[in-house]
mmCIF file of C-alpha atoms in Angstrom:
data_model
loop_
_atom_site.group_PDB
_atom_site.id
_atom_site.type_symbol
_atom_site.label_atom_id
_atom_site.label_comp_id
_atom_site.label_asym_id
_atom_site.label_seq_id
_atom_site.Cartn_x
_atom_site.Cartn_y
_atom_site.Cartn_z
ATOM 1 C CA ARG O 300 -43.549 -31.804 -29.485
ATOM 2 C CA GLU O 301 -40.583 -32.915 -27.404
ATOM 3 C CA TYR O 302 -40.069 -36.496 -26.148
ATOM 4 C CA TYR O 303 -37.422 -37.625 -23.715
ATOM 5 C CA THR O 304 -36.924 -41.300 -22.744
ATOM 6 C CA ILE O 305 -34.304 -42.855 -20.538
ATOM 7 C CA GLY O 306 -33.980 -46.484 -19.216
ATOM 8 C CA LEU O 307 -31.766 -48.999 -17.731
ATOM 9 C CA GLU O 308 -32.063 -52.829 -18.084
ATOM 10 C CA PRO O 309 -29.566 -55.020 -16.389
ATOM 11 C CA ARG O 310 -29.746 -58.722 -16.924
ATOM 12 C CA LEU O 311 -27.998 -61.690 -15.416
ATOM 13 C CA ARG O 312 -27.772 -65.404 -16.682
ATOM 14 C CA ALA O 313 -26.396 -68.232 -14.500
ATOM 15 C CA SER O 314 -25.976 -71.890 -15.215
ATOM 16 C CA HIS O 315 -26.503 -74.290 -12.360
ATOM 17 C CA ARG O 316 -27.646 -77.743 -11.311
ATOM 18 C CA LEU O 317 -31.026 -78.291 -9.558
ATOM 19 C CA PHE O 318 -32.825 -81.640 -9.076
ATOM 20 C CA GLY O 319 -29.836 -83.375 -10.550
ATOM 21 C CA ILE O 320 -30.243 -81.763 -13.909
ATOM 22 C CA ASN O 321 -28.788 -78.698 -15.772
ATOM 23 C CA ASN O 322 -30.522 -75.412 -15.348
ATOM 24 C CA GLU O 323 -30.158 -71.926 -16.770
ATOM 25 C CA ALA O 324 -31.631 -69.018 -14.782
ATOM 26 C CA ASP O 325 -32.257 -65.493 -16.057
ATOM 27 C CA PHE O 326 -32.913 -62.458 -13.835
ATOM 28 C CA GLY O 327 -33.634 -58.924 -14.944
ATOM 29 C CA LEU O 328 -34.830 -55.441 -13.936
ATOM 30 C CA ARG O 329 -36.045 -52.633 -16.100
ATOM 31 C CA PHE O 330 -36.391 -48.999 -15.249
ATOM 32 C CA HIS O 331 -38.046 -46.738 -17.820
ATOM 33 C CA TYR O 332 -38.905 -42.994 -17.690
ATOM 34 C CA GLU O 333 -40.791 -40.962 -20.394
ATOM 35 C CA HIS O 334 -41.452 -37.264 -20.583
ATOM 36 C CA GLN O 335 -43.649 -35.674 -23.262
ATOM 37 C CA ASP O 336 -44.175 -32.011 -23.878
ATOM 38 C CA ARG O 337 -46.951 -31.483 -26.485
ATOM 39 C CA ARG O 338 -48.323 -28.187 -27.716
ATOM 40 C CA GLN O 339 -50.647 -27.742 -30.615
ATOM 41 C CA GLU O 340 -51.801 -24.627 -32.401
ATOM 42 C CA ASN O 341 -54.448 -24.583 -35.074
ATOM 43 C CA GLY O 342 -54.122 -22.125 -37.919
ATOM 44 C CA ASN O 343 -56.900 -21.224 -40.306
ATOM 45 C CA ARG O 344 -55.014 -21.742 -43.503
ATOM 46 C CA PRO O 345 -52.389 -24.184 -44.925
ATOM 47 C CA THR O 346 -49.624 -21.513 -44.747
ATOM 48 C CA SER O 347 -50.254 -20.609 -41.125
ATOM 49 C CA ARG O 348 -47.248 -20.671 -38.744
ATOM 50 C CA THR O 349 -49.172 -19.791 -35.678
ATOM 51 C CA GLY O 350 -52.655 -19.999 -34.425
ATOM 52 C CA VAL O 351 -55.048 -20.792 -31.465
ATOM 53 C CA ILE O 352 -53.522 -23.038 -28.873
ATOM 54 C CA VAL O 353 -55.798 -26.157 -28.521
ATOM 55 C CA GLU O 354 -53.435 -28.452 -26.528
ATOM 56 C CA ASP O 355 -50.639 -27.779 -23.980
ATOM 57 C CA ASN O 356 -49.824 -31.018 -22.257
ATOM 58 C CA GLU O 357 -47.083 -32.370 -20.099
ATOM 59 C CA ARG O 358 -47.155 -36.203 -19.731
ATOM 60 C CA LYS O 359 -44.942 -38.335 -17.600
ATOM 61 C CA ASN O 360 -44.707 -41.988 -16.815
ATOM 62 C CA GLN O 361 -42.305 -44.332 -14.894
ATOM 63 C CA ALA O 362 -42.359 -48.036 -15.426
ATOM 64 C CA TYR O 363 -40.627 -50.583 -13.226
ATOM 65 C CA SER O 364 -40.323 -54.317 -14.179
ATOM 66 C CA ALA O 365 -38.586 -57.311 -12.731
ATOM 67 C CA PHE O 366 -38.540 -60.887 -14.165
ATOM 68 C CA ILE O 367 -37.140 -64.210 -13.310
ATOM 69 C CA GLN O 368 -37.244 -67.473 -15.336
ATOM 70 C CA ASN O 369 -35.506 -70.833 -15.083
ATOM 71 C CA ARG O 370 -34.894 -73.279 -17.803
ATOM 72 C CA PHE O 371 -34.900 -76.975 -16.658
ATOM 73 C CA MET O 372 -32.955 -79.074 -19.150
ATOM 74 C CA ALA O 373 -33.415 -82.869 -19.029
ATOM 75 C CA GLY O 374 -32.118 -84.691 -22.140
ATOM 76 C CA ASP O 375 -34.210 -83.703 -25.178
ATOM 77 C CA PHE O 376 -36.766 -81.833 -22.930
ATOM 78 C CA ALA O 377 -36.616 -78.248 -21.695
ATOM 79 C CA ILE O 378 -39.181 -76.569 -19.413
ATOM 80 C CA THR O 379 -39.082 -72.840 -18.875
ATOM 81 C CA PRO O 380 -41.437 -71.247 -16.261
ATOM 82 C CA GLY O 381 -41.108 -67.548 -15.735
ATOM 83 C CA LEU O 382 -42.640 -64.587 -13.811
ATOM 84 C CA ARG O 383 -42.699 -60.862 -14.460
ATOM 85 C CA ILE O 384 -44.056 -58.008 -12.368
ATOM 86 C CA GLU O 385 -44.931 -54.751 -14.025
ATOM 87 C CA HIS O 386 -45.633 -51.421 -12.136
ATOM 88 C CA VAL O 387 -46.491 -48.260 -14.147
ATOM 89 C CA GLU O 388 -46.932 -44.699 -12.644
ATOM 90 C CA TYR O 389 -48.711 -41.984 -14.820
ATOM 91 C CA GLU O 390 -48.941 -38.168 -14.574
ATOM 92 C CA ARG O 391 -50.566 -35.784 -16.869
ATOM 93 C CA THR O 392 -50.752 -31.973 -16.720
ATOM 94 C CA ASN O 393 -53.152 -29.983 -18.904
ATOM 95 C CA ARG O 394 -51.741 -26.466 -18.687
ATOM 96 C CA LEU O 395 -54.821 -24.924 -20.497
ATOM 97 C CA ALA O 396 -57.339 -26.362 -17.953
ATOM 98 C CA ASP O 397 -59.020 -24.371 -15.213
ATOM 99 C CA ASN O 398 -58.634 -20.985 -17.084
ATOM 100 C CA GLY O 399 -54.899 -21.537 -17.481
ATOM 101 C CA ALA O 400 -54.147 -22.510 -13.938
ATOM 102 C CA GLY O 401 -53.665 -26.164 -15.067
ATOM 103 C CA ILE O 402 -54.807 -29.521 -13.763
ATOM 104 C CA THR O 403 -52.662 -32.524 -12.933
ATOM 105 C CA GLY O 404 -53.813 -36.042 -12.702
ATOM 106 C CA ARG O 405 -52.000 -39.125 -11.452
ATOM 107 C CA THR O 406 -52.686 -42.894 -11.338
ATOM 108 C CA ASP O 407 -50.805 -46.193 -11.335
ATOM 109 C CA LEU O 408 -51.244 -49.933 -11.938
ATOM 110 C CA THR O 409 -49.446 -53.171 -11.053
ATOM 111 C CA GLN O 410 -49.684 -56.443 -12.903
ATOM 112 C CA VAL O 411 -48.177 -59.916 -12.372
ATOM 113 C CA VAL O 412 -47.389 -61.731 -15.639
ATOM 114 C CA PRO O 413 -46.622 -65.517 -15.499
ATOM 115 C CA GLY O 414 -45.639 -67.819 -18.281
ATOM 116 C CA ILE O 415 -44.260 -71.241 -19.184
ATOM 117 C CA GLY O 416 -42.641 -72.751 -22.285
ATOM 118 C CA VAL O 417 -41.843 -76.433 -23.082
ATOM 119 C CA SER O 418 -39.654 -77.779 -25.925
ATOM 120 C CA TYR O 419 -38.648 -81.213 -27.128
ATOM 121 C CA ALA O 420 -35.784 -81.733 -29.546
ATOM 122 C CA PRO O 421 -35.544 -85.545 -30.416
ATOM 123 C CA ARG O 422 -32.792 -84.653 -32.889
ATOM 124 C CA GLN O 423 -30.761 -81.567 -33.787
ATOM 125 C CA SER O 424 -32.799 -80.767 -36.905
ATOM 126 C CA LEU O 425 -36.259 -80.981 -35.219
ATOM 127 C CA THR O 426 -37.852 -79.124 -32.305
ATOM 128 C CA LEU O 427 -41.386 -79.353 -30.984
ATOM 129 C CA PHE O 428 -42.537 -76.480 -28.732
ATOM 130 C CA ALA O 429 -45.435 -75.191 -26.798
ATOM 131 C CA GLY O 430 -46.164 -72.365 -24.404
ATOM 132 C CA ALA O 431 -48.760 -70.536 -22.336
ATOM 133 C CA HIS O 432 -48.132 -66.899 -21.400
ATOM 134 C CA ARG O 433 -50.008 -64.054 -19.813
ATOM 135 C CA GLY O 434 -50.303 -61.035 -22.153
ATOM 136 C CA PHE O 435 -50.144 -57.549 -20.720
ATOM 137 C CA ALA O 436 -50.167 -54.115 -22.386
ATOM 138 C CA PRO O 437 -50.696 -50.978 -20.229
ATOM 139 C CA PRO O 438 -52.788 -47.928 -21.473
ATOM 140 C CA ARG O 439 -50.959 -44.815 -22.584
ATOM 141 C CA THR O 440 -50.807 -41.805 -20.336
ATOM 142 C CA GLU O 441 -53.145 -39.756 -22.490
ATOM 143 C CA ASP O 442 -55.696 -42.540 -22.454
ATOM 144 C CA ILE O 443 -55.804 -43.343 -18.716
ATOM 145 C CA ILE O 444 -55.936 -39.790 -17.271
ATOM 146 C CA ASN O 445 -58.732 -37.376 -18.384
ATOM 147 C CA ASN O 446 -57.399 -34.264 -19.990
ATOM 148 C CA THR O 447 -60.065 -31.939 -18.578
ATOM 149 C CA THR O 448 -60.541 -33.126 -15.024
ATOM 150 C CA GLY O 449 -57.321 -34.878 -14.346
ATOM 151 C CA GLY O 450 -59.294 -37.834 -13.081
ATOM 152 C CA SER O 451 -58.470 -41.502 -13.841
ATOM 153 C CA ILE O 452 -60.362 -42.997 -16.708
ATOM 154 C CA ASP O 453 -61.954 -46.408 -16.272
ATOM 155 C CA LEU O 454 -59.556 -48.049 -18.733
ATOM 156 C CA ASP O 455 -58.050 -51.401 -17.748
ATOM 157 C CA PRO O 456 -54.771 -52.782 -19.040
ATOM 158 C CA GLU O 457 -54.964 -55.054 -22.045
ATOM 159 C CA LEU O 458 -54.883 -58.660 -20.567
ATOM 160 C CA SER O 459 -54.914 -61.992 -22.403
ATOM 161 C CA TRP O 460 -53.772 -65.588 -22.177
ATOM 162 C CA ASN O 461 -51.604 -66.553 -25.144
ATOM 163 C CA TYR O 462 -51.063 -70.238 -26.215
ATOM 164 C CA GLU O 463 -48.928 -71.555 -28.922
ATOM 165 C CA ALA O 464 -47.777 -74.996 -30.124
ATOM 166 C CA GLY O 465 -45.584 -75.756 -33.162
ATOM 167 C CA VAL O 466 -42.674 -77.434 -34.730
ATOM 168 C CA ARG O 467 -39.316 -76.003 -36.125
ATOM 169 C CA SER O 468 -37.252 -78.068 -38.514
ATOM 170 C CA LEU O 469 -33.958 -77.890 -40.294
ATOM 171 C CA PHE O 470 -34.792 -80.302 -43.258
ATOM 172 C CA HIS O 471 -31.317 -79.868 -44.821
ATOM 173 C CA PRO O 472 -28.465 -77.365 -44.204
ATOM 174 C CA GLY O 473 -29.861 -74.145 -45.661
ATOM 175 C CA VAL O 474 -33.469 -75.238 -45.642
ATOM 176 C CA ARG O 475 -35.571 -74.477 -42.587
ATOM 177 C CA ALA O 476 -39.293 -74.076 -41.799
ATOM 178 C CA GLU O 477 -41.455 -73.487 -38.843
ATOM 179 C CA ALA O 478 -45.178 -73.867 -38.324
ATOM 180 C CA ALA O 479 -47.188 -72.834 -35.193
ATOM 181 C CA PHE O 480 -50.809 -72.714 -34.037
ATOM 182 C CA PHE O 481 -51.649 -69.723 -31.787
ATOM 183 C CA ARG O 482 -54.575 -68.669 -29.634
ATOM 184 C CA MET O 483 -54.767 -65.273 -27.989
ATOM 185 C CA ASP O 484 -57.673 -65.128 -25.491
ATOM 186 C CA TYR O 485 -58.292 -61.600 -24.360
ATOM 187 C CA GLU O 486 -60.089 -60.816 -21.111
ATOM 188 C CA ASN O 487 -59.941 -57.220 -22.107
ATOM 189 C CA GLN O 488 -58.760 -55.883 -25.463
ATOM 190 C CA ILE O 489 -58.334 -52.090 -25.665
ATOM 191 C CA ILE O 490 -59.940 -50.832 -28.887
ATOM 192 C CA PRO O 491 -60.023 -47.154 -30.129
ATOM 193 C CA ALA O 492 -63.588 -46.002 -30.210
ATOM 194 C CA SER O 493 -63.167 -44.891 -33.754
ATOM 195 C CA LEU O 494 -62.128 -48.373 -34.699
ATOM 196 C CA ALA O 495 -65.483 -49.572 -33.148
ATOM 197 C CA GLY O 496 -67.373 -47.020 -35.177
ATOM 198 C CA GLY O 497 -67.362 -44.019 -32.751
ATOM 199 C CA ILE O 498 -66.012 -40.534 -33.118
ATOM 200 C CA GLY O 499 -62.434 -39.441 -32.466
ATOM 201 C CA THR O 500 -59.635 -41.574 -31.064
ATOM 202 C CA THR O 501 -60.796 -42.194 -27.508
ATOM 203 C CA LEU O 502 -59.917 -45.725 -26.342
ATOM 204 C CA THR O 503 -62.424 -48.076 -24.785
ATOM 205 C CA ASN O 504 -62.364 -51.470 -22.991
ATOM 206 C CA GLY O 505 -63.131 -53.942 -25.778
ATOM 207 C CA GLY O 506 -63.913 -56.755 -23.458
ATOM 208 C CA GLU O 507 -63.498 -60.373 -24.304
ATOM 209 C CA THR O 508 -62.125 -61.143 -27.751
ATOM 210 C CA LEU O 509 -60.488 -64.212 -29.365
ATOM 211 C CA HIS O 510 -57.720 -64.499 -31.957
ATOM 212 C CA GLN O 511 -56.802 -67.932 -33.277
ATOM 213 C CA GLY O 512 -54.873 -69.084 -36.283
ATOM 214 C CA ILE O 513 -51.640 -70.523 -37.679
ATOM 215 C CA GLU O 514 -48.257 -69.095 -38.802
ATOM 216 C CA ILE O 515 -45.892 -70.676 -41.285
ATOM 217 C CA THR O 516 -42.405 -69.483 -42.173
ATOM 218 C CA ALA O 517 -39.784 -70.988 -44.428
ATOM 219 C CA ARG O 518 -36.321 -69.960 -45.616
ATOM 220 C CA VAL O 519 -33.906 -71.369 -48.192
ATOM 221 C CA ASP O 520 -30.256 -70.324 -48.571
ATOM 222 C CA THR O 521 -28.946 -71.655 -51.797
ATOM 223 C CA GLY O 522 -25.376 -70.676 -50.780
ATOM 224 C CA THR O 523 -25.540 -73.234 -47.962
ATOM 225 C CA VAL O 524 -27.380 -75.867 -49.996
ATOM 226 C CA LEU O 525 -24.963 -75.598 -52.970
ATOM 227 C CA LYS O 526 -21.955 -74.840 -50.833
ATOM 228 C CA THR O 527 -21.099 -71.623 -52.670
ATOM 229 C CA GLU O 528 -20.225 -68.053 -51.570
ATOM 230 C CA HIS O 529 -22.986 -66.544 -53.751
ATOM 231 C CA ASN O 530 -26.126 -66.923 -51.728
ATOM 232 C CA LEU O 531 -29.544 -66.564 -53.389
ATOM 233 C CA TYR O 532 -32.019 -66.729 -50.524
ATOM 234 C CA VAL O 533 -35.762 -66.860 -50.297
ATOM 235 C CA HIS O 534 -37.968 -66.265 -47.220
ATOM 236 C CA ALA O 535 -41.708 -66.612 -46.955
ATOM 237 C CA ALA O 536 -44.055 -66.105 -44.102
ATOM 238 C CA TYR O 537 -47.951 -66.567 -43.900
ATOM 239 C CA THR O 538 -50.396 -65.998 -41.088
ATOM 240 C CA TYR O 539 -53.944 -67.308 -41.436
ATOM 241 C CA LEU O 540 -56.369 -65.749 -38.904
ATOM 242 C CA PRO O 541 -59.752 -67.395 -39.386
ATOM 243 C CA VAL O 542 -60.952 -66.367 -35.871
ATOM 244 C CA ALA O 543 -60.703 -62.777 -34.633
ATOM 245 C CA GLU O 544 -64.128 -62.147 -33.000
ATOM 246 C CA PHE O 545 -65.929 -60.477 -30.124
ATOM 247 C CA ARG O 546 -66.853 -62.828 -27.364
ATOM 248 C CA GLY O 547 -69.532 -62.768 -24.626
ATOM 249 C CA ARG O 548 -72.750 -60.723 -24.972
ATOM 250 C CA ARG O 549 -71.590 -57.562 -26.813
ATOM 251 C CA PHE O 550 -73.412 -54.673 -28.402
ATOM 252 C CA SER O 551 -72.178 -52.297 -30.976
ATOM 253 C CA ASN O 552 -70.414 -48.999 -30.213
ATOM 254 C CA VAL O 553 -71.462 -47.398 -33.497
ATOM 255 C CA PRO O 554 -73.867 -44.510 -32.790
ATOM 256 C CA GLY O 555 -77.457 -45.443 -33.489
ATOM 257 C CA PHE O 556 -76.696 -49.198 -33.287
ATOM 258 C CA ALA O 557 -76.392 -49.667 -29.524
ATOM 259 C CA THR O 558 -78.868 -52.403 -29.321
ATOM 260 C CA VAL O 559 -77.325 -54.425 -32.131
ATOM 261 C CA LEU O 560 -75.610 -57.614 -30.845
ATOM 262 C CA ILE O 561 -72.097 -58.010 -32.403
ATOM 263 C CA THR O 562 -71.124 -61.247 -30.570
ATOM 264 C CA GLY O 563 -69.128 -63.345 -33.056
ATOM 265 C CA ASN O 564 -68.486 -60.398 -35.433
ATOM 266 C CA ARG O 565 -64.993 -60.005 -36.755
ATOM 267 C CA LEU O 566 -62.812 -57.563 -34.944
ATOM 268 C CA PRO O 567 -61.812 -54.328 -36.707
ATOM 269 C CA TYR O 568 -58.380 -54.247 -38.196
ATOM 270 C CA ALA O 569 -57.863 -57.958 -38.067
ATOM 271 C CA PRO O 570 -57.137 -59.259 -41.585
ATOM 272 C CA GLU O 571 -57.731 -62.924 -42.209
ATOM 273 C CA HIS O 572 -54.587 -63.334 -44.336
ATOM 274 C CA LEU O 573 -51.069 -61.729 -43.947
ATOM 275 C CA SER O 574 -48.064 -62.748 -45.926
ATOM 276 C CA ASN O 575 -44.499 -61.664 -46.681
ATOM 277 C CA PHE O 576 -42.225 -62.913 -49.402
ATOM 278 C CA THR O 577 -38.572 -61.963 -49.834
ATOM 279 C CA ILE O 578 -35.975 -62.915 -52.386
ATOM 280 C CA GLY O 579 -32.387 -61.647 -52.023
ATOM 281 C CA TYR O 580 -28.732 -62.091 -52.929
ATOM 282 C CA SER O 581 -25.617 -61.800 -50.862
ATOM 283 C CA ASN O 582 -21.909 -62.578 -51.274
ATOM 284 C CA PRO O 583 -18.637 -62.237 -49.348
ATOM 285 C CA SER O 584 -17.769 -58.943 -50.882
ATOM 286 C CA GLY O 585 -20.303 -57.294 -48.536
ATOM 287 C CA ILE O 586 -23.274 -56.985 -50.995
ATOM 288 C CA ASP O 587 -26.700 -57.866 -49.676
ATOM 289 C CA MET O 588 -29.853 -56.888 -51.530
ATOM 290 C CA LEU O 589 -33.453 -57.976 -51.516
ATOM 291 C CA VAL O 590 -36.923 -57.311 -52.807
ATOM 292 C CA GLU O 591 -39.860 -57.810 -50.487
ATOM 293 C CA ALA O 592 -43.669 -58.137 -51.079
ATOM 294 C CA VAL O 593 -45.972 -57.652 -48.056
ATOM 295 C CA TYR O 594 -49.651 -58.557 -48.440
ATOM 296 C CA VAL O 595 -52.374 -57.459 -45.976
ATOM 297 C CA GLY O 596 -55.826 -58.951 -46.567
ATOM 298 C CA ASP O 597 -59.337 -57.304 -46.345
ATOM 299 C CA GLN O 598 -60.211 -55.610 -43.034
ATOM 300 C CA PHE O 599 -63.279 -54.212 -41.462
ATOM 301 C CA ALA O 600 -63.145 -50.859 -39.851
ATOM 302 C CA ASP O 601 -66.084 -51.112 -37.333
ATOM 303 C CA ASP O 602 -67.724 -53.639 -35.104
ATOM 304 C CA LEU O 603 -70.733 -53.979 -37.389
ATOM 305 C CA ASN O 604 -68.421 -55.232 -40.142
ATOM 306 C CA THR O 605 -69.728 -52.605 -42.560
ATOM 307 C CA VAL O 606 -68.660 -53.154 -46.180
ATOM 308 C CA THR O 607 -70.188 -50.058 -47.875
ATOM 309 C CA PRO O 608 -68.051 -46.802 -46.951
ATOM 310 C CA SER O 609 -69.644 -44.180 -44.846
ATOM 311 C CA PRO O 610 -69.523 -40.551 -45.989
ATOM 312 C CA ASP O 611 -66.958 -39.651 -43.219
ATOM 313 C CA GLY O 612 -64.752 -42.531 -44.276
ATOM 314 C CA GLN O 613 -64.607 -43.980 -40.773
ATOM 315 C CA ARG O 614 -66.557 -47.088 -41.664
ATOM 316 C CA GLY O 615 -66.430 -49.559 -44.686
ATOM 317 C CA LEU O 616 -64.246 -52.379 -45.867
ATOM 318 C CA ILE O 617 -60.493 -51.756 -46.249
ATOM 319 C CA PRO O 618 -59.618 -53.850 -49.306
ATOM 320 C CA GLY O 619 -56.426 -56.058 -49.316
ATOM 321 C CA TYR O 620 -53.280 -54.677 -50.784
ATOM 322 C CA THR O 621 -49.649 -55.560 -51.613
ATOM 323 C CA ILE O 622 -46.696 -53.276 -51.024
ATOM 324 C CA TRP O 623 -43.365 -53.890 -52.652
ATOM 325 C CA ASN O 624 -40.152 -52.784 -50.954
ATOM 326 C CA ALA O 625 -36.357 -53.168 -51.689
ATOM 327 C CA THR O 626 -33.176 -52.862 -49.773
ATOM 328 C CA ALA O 627 -29.471 -52.806 -50.823
ATOM 329 C CA ASN O 628 -26.584 -53.046 -48.231
ATOM 330 C CA TYR O 629 -22.837 -52.868 -48.833
ATOM 331 C CA ASN O 630 -20.660 -53.811 -45.836
ATOM 332 C CA VAL O 631 -17.049 -52.529 -45.775
ATOM 333 C CA GLU O 632 -15.498 -54.609 -43.162
ATOM 334 C CA ALA O 633 -12.214 -52.614 -43.163
ATOM 335 C CA MET O 634 -14.094 -49.499 -42.260
ATOM 336 C CA ARG O 635 -16.573 -51.403 -39.949
ATOM 337 C CA THR O 636 -19.237 -49.547 -41.917
ATOM 338 C CA THR O 637 -22.403 -50.661 -43.694
ATOM 339 C CA PHE O 638 -23.916 -48.413 -46.425
ATOM 340 C CA PHE O 639 -27.576 -48.949 -47.184
ATOM 341 C CA VAL O 640 -30.493 -47.759 -49.431
ATOM 342 C CA THR O 641 -34.031 -48.670 -48.739
ATOM 343 C CA VAL O 642 -37.082 -47.978 -51.037
ATOM 344 C CA LYS O 643 -40.493 -48.511 -49.492
ATOM 345 C CA ASN O 644 -43.569 -48.910 -51.733
ATOM 346 C CA PHE O 645 -41.209 -48.552 -54.801
ATOM 347 C CA LEU O 646 -44.167 -48.921 -57.220
ATOM 348 C CA ASP O 647 -45.667 -45.854 -55.554
ATOM 349 C CA ARG O 648 -49.194 -47.317 -55.354
ATOM 350 C CA THR O 649 -51.909 -45.825 -53.062
ATOM 351 C CA PHE O 650 -54.170 -47.953 -50.860
ATOM 352 C CA ILE O 651 -56.514 -47.306 -48.016
ATOM 353 C CA VAL O 652 -54.634 -48.429 -44.852
ATOM 354 C CA ASP O 653 -56.735 -46.876 -41.986
ATOM 355 C CA ARG O 654 -60.219 -45.453 -41.374
ATOM 356 C CA THR O 655 -59.780 -44.368 -37.730
ATOM 357 C CA ARG O 656 -60.048 -40.666 -38.538
ATOM 358 C CA GLY O 657 -61.389 -41.098 -42.024
ATOM 359 C CA ILE O 658 -59.651 -42.487 -45.077
ATOM 360 C CA LEU O 659 -55.888 -42.578 -44.518
ATOM 361 C CA PRO O 660 -53.905 -43.504 -47.597
ATOM 362 C CA SER O 661 -50.638 -45.541 -47.623
ATOM 363 C CA SER O 662 -47.292 -43.802 -47.532
ATOM 364 C CA PRO O 663 -45.999 -42.825 -50.983
ATOM 365 C CA ARG O 664 -42.718 -44.028 -52.375
ATOM 366 C CA LEU O 665 -40.108 -43.446 -49.672
ATOM 367 C CA VAL O 666 -36.331 -43.579 -50.303
ATOM 368 C CA GLN O 667 -33.926 -43.705 -47.376
ATOM 369 C CA GLY O 668 -30.127 -43.956 -47.442
ATOM 370 C CA GLY O 669 -27.509 -43.966 -44.770
ATOM 371 C CA LEU O 670 -24.635 -45.812 -43.125
ATOM 372 C CA LYS O 671 -24.158 -47.858 -39.956
ATOM 373 C CA PHE O 672 -20.786 -47.658 -38.133
ATOM 374 C CA ARG O 673 -19.703 -50.364 -35.698
ATOM 375 C CA PHE O 674 -17.381 -49.112 -32.888
#
């Protein structure tokens, strides 16, 4: 497999006065090109180094985007409306199709994405904020163009309206917290068919769905609180997602259950509880190290919210799990270099993390080391 990506994203920010108040305008363009060359051979034993060619694909896409937003600042209030336009062009060639002659398919899509944000800061340590934004996620090249015929698949972009409202506070130097309510109202959520109980990894228009919950984050830096160079810091984040459900009149995609109404059922792979807890230490000598615990709550793997595992492993409850990670950094300012070591899942525990293609276990203990050099 070979992947090539190139892009350009110029931005411009300008301060100006409009309607007698201070304004800050942002403009931007983005050009993005991707090229994928994928060839797959299936051997008949684990030691095979060659085999039958089952896939020989060339995939290309070009994405063009432009955005503009303006921040109106009037005293303690700020209002920021914005607009983005997205255009994506797709091309896919199956070199094995038509008895080796190959078939190429092309399609494109364009979407306008508006949004607005509002903030109110009555004092420096407190900010209230709210926003409403259009959500947009385009399909992948391999999902929107049929591999056999080259025709366009009836797969719409993922569209939603996203709302949030919250408060951000600096209670004391070194002690900060944020809480927000969020609502993501999808007109069309793209869901892999296997996530909905089907076979394989074909994507489907999931239709109307709703995600709604709260997020809370907090951080304490004892170095700032106690005015010392030795900083013991703690960071915690928690997401509570009580609502993640199918809306409208919806029926199951699980084979044999096409007449079962799933309206109100919980969405696959949408845990009700997510949390992250980090404790670390840093000092001026360049040392920064931390230990992190990541918790993911119970999840369903199909639209029927099946609890008992199926024989193929594609359906059934995914129990909640906690993964522990650790990182150590040492910054040598004279060398403009940071040395780092990261250990993911350092307890080397095994959990079920996915049932899309059957039971997929978590990654084993992974140790990575390296350095970052700043020019």
